[in-house]
XYZ file of C-alpha atoms in Angstrom:
123
model
C -0.161 -0.016 -0.323
C 1.250 2.887 -0.720
C 0.768 6.519 0.777
C 0.311 9.622 -0.959
C 2.942 11.822 0.408
C 0.691 15.109 0.383
C -1.596 12.802 3.267
C 2.101 11.314 5.114
C 3.030 15.121 5.283
C -0.101 16.815 6.553
C -0.683 14.219 9.483
C 2.988 13.958 10.501
C 2.019 17.669 10.501
C -0.714 17.744 12.407
C 1.157 15.085 15.072
C 3.848 17.710 16.026
C 1.687 20.201 16.332
C -0.607 18.161 18.954
C 2.328 16.414 20.406
C 4.210 19.816 20.784
C 0.912 21.446 22.269
C 0.129 18.244 24.646
C 3.465 19.150 26.256
C 3.538 22.808 26.026
C 0.321 23.254 28.144
C 0.359 19.638 30.088
C 3.711 19.157 31.313
C 5.326 22.803 31.127
C 2.128 25.050 31.744
C 2.798 27.882 29.820
C 0.871 30.134 27.622
C -0.807 28.406 25.167
C -1.008 31.516 22.840
C 2.165 32.049 21.926
C 2.978 28.385 20.469
C -0.695 28.424 18.631
C 1.060 32.118 17.256
C 3.552 30.205 16.537
C 2.729 27.220 14.583
C 0.296 29.395 12.872
C 3.527 30.640 11.574
C 4.838 27.717 10.939
C 1.603 26.284 8.771
C 1.690 29.888 6.636
C 5.810 28.768 5.843
C 4.641 25.509 5.713
C 2.451 25.458 3.089
C 3.657 28.538 0.751
C 6.882 26.512 0.571
C 5.010 23.170 -0.325
C 3.331 25.636 -2.972
C 6.799 26.681 -4.082
C 8.219 23.027 -4.374
C 5.093 22.290 -6.698
C 5.228 25.269 -9.049
C 9.073 24.956 -9.114
C 8.655 21.212 -10.042
C 6.691 22.209 -13.076
C 8.383 24.673 -14.582
C 12.075 24.284 -13.934
C 12.512 20.433 -12.531
C 16.159 20.192 -13.057
C 16.608 22.922 -10.052
C 14.254 21.794 -7.169
C 16.748 20.089 -5.058
C 18.368 23.955 -5.482
C 15.259 25.402 -4.866
C 14.671 23.347 -1.620
C 18.191 24.668 -0.418
C 17.426 28.146 -1.000
C 13.857 28.194 0.873
C 15.045 26.779 3.697
C 17.398 29.865 3.901
C 14.700 31.448 3.362
C 12.799 30.089 6.193
C 15.739 30.353 8.343
C 16.197 34.023 8.253
C 12.027 34.746 8.340
C 12.121 32.828 11.300
C 15.220 35.212 12.516
C 13.434 38.538 11.494
C 10.182 36.919 13.413
C 11.592 36.273 16.613
C 10.422 38.631 18.060
C 7.312 39.727 16.844
C 6.483 36.067 18.352
C 8.126 36.602 22.161
C 10.530 33.827 22.568
C 12.432 35.663 24.701
C 9.614 35.388 27.603
C 9.640 31.113 27.564
C 12.002 29.298 29.475
C 13.886 26.994 27.113
C 12.693 28.538 23.964
C 15.483 27.018 21.731
C 14.347 23.420 23.064
C 10.679 24.355 22.399
C 11.040 26.579 18.781
C 13.843 24.679 17.167
C 12.917 20.881 17.496
C 9.246 21.882 15.308
C 11.224 24.402 12.688
C 13.265 20.680 12.077
C 10.951 18.322 11.748
C 9.348 20.895 9.788
C 11.919 20.827 7.357
C 12.936 17.370 7.358
C 9.096 17.717 5.884
C 9.524 19.640 3.124
C 13.039 17.631 2.265
C 10.811 14.467 2.362
C 8.168 16.084 -0.095
C 10.772 17.602 -2.507
C 12.906 13.865 -2.331
C 9.617 12.385 -3.029
C 8.816 14.816 -5.830
C 12.244 14.094 -7.359
C 12.153 10.816 -7.527
C 8.563 10.218 -9.088
C 9.605 12.299 -11.961
C 12.913 9.782 -12.816
C 10.308 7.262 -12.794
C 8.396 8.710 -15.319
């Protein structure tokens, strides 16, 4: 049984959010507004990047790998710029809480791009 990569990436994203939110709320007893804003920002960024990966794959598929690297650098730059707006500094051990989901979503984006590259090679 083959799993559609779109469904797999979406399910893994929501599982990441649910696990992190549960830890945030019930283990660390922190304010949920900060994490909801953070995941809202990550969700918008993630969907924009998936859309851009699909567009690049349709227009110039030979540059898909390079565009993923560029998108990851762009995401890192935007996270650096937006960190003050999201009030990361008020959260104890904020690096643990915000870097792990960032890397999980970066891994999901990379997985999705690899699936697209492999799909193009098969055809």
